[in-house]
């Protein structure tokens, strides 16, 4: 006898108009085999996949096997009509942030959401980005003066956002460190920073590491201290560094601590995996002409190796908004198949991974920092 889990019989309800003329025994079952389920499940979002796993063992296996094939990074542009500006007086004029997780096709390990905001406006979500995301996901939402989503012409309206989500691929190690005002006042603050810097750097078993450091204007001094410590300790070629000063920042961690919409002054993220390679490059203030950008990025491409999946991040100074289209166009012409997301802020963190010498400074102004993550 074949095991019960091999197929599932689904009976369609009889046509009410013909119910008197049909015999229930004559109805033919619809047999959904594993292969048929896999084809159907290709079209489901991750949220829908999670909802069918409890149906039976066959459906669970088909859903889980489909989910593990989705290792690509996912970029999602949230249209402006989902958002509204608000100010401190009228907090009823809010945007709906809850829909972000409903259509994702991957089960994200971490997500970065870049939103176009203004300092003079309080930008408060109705609900939270993390509400429809699975557990063990971390989401950092970051405000900037403008955002980047490939070569999309971004509207002048505030609140438009772009999110990038990374799956939990093979042996991904993810660590997030954040500091708020209370931690800044603690007596062992300096020792705490030393520990963070030590943990951010690659271990002997790690060939390289991706480091993202984000701060608000109130967290600038902390970031400067960390950068000075990091600069003295890192080995050239062993890390990619990206980030900068944001207009605002929210952190959600959907794990045992269940942190939602925490407002840190400073956040650091480290990502590493045997299959992950990361590279960063800085276009400084003297690199504003198209031919200079192209020359530097083409040399960058020549000396790196892209794997099966890749995604790129851009953090640019707001003073370079006038050359945003040129920078994006040049980057996409050199890396046409690499999704590009990012924002414009008030200062940049970064280094040239390919530089064999230690950088003089890891903090920059009037510059643009690109970072590429690539993995199997």
Short mmCIF file of C-alpha atoms in Angstrom, two decimals, residues 76-79 82 95-104 125-133:
data_model
loop_
_atom_site.label_atom_id
_atom_site.label_comp_id
_atom_site.label_asym_id
_atom_site.label_seq_id
_atom_site.Cartn_x
_atom_site.Cartn_y
_atom_site.Cartn_z
CA UNK A 76 10.88 46.13 -3.04
CA UNK A 77 9.90 49.70 -3.96
CA UNK A 78 6.94 50.97 -1.91
CA UNK A 79 4.87 53.41 -3.90
CA UNK A 82 1.03 54.09 0.61
CA UNK A 95 1.28 55.74 6.44
CA UNK A 96 0.61 52.03 6.46
CA UNK A 97 3.89 50.19 6.93
CA UNK A 98 2.32 46.82 7.70
CA UNK A 99 2.03 45.62 4.11
CA UNK A 100 5.78 45.34 3.56
CA UNK A 101 5.99 41.64 4.44
CA UNK A 102 2.91 40.37 2.64
CA UNK A 103 4.39 39.85 -0.82
CA UNK A 104 8.00 38.89 -0.07
CA UNK A 125 4.50 54.52 10.78
CA UNK A 126 0.97 53.24 11.26
CA UNK A 127 1.92 49.81 12.50
CA UNK A 128 5.41 48.59 11.72
CA UNK A 129 7.41 47.13 8.86
CA UNK A 130 8.09 44.04 10.93
CA UNK A 131 4.45 43.15 11.60
CA UNK A 132 4.12 40.68 8.71
CA UNK A 133 7.71 39.44 8.71
#
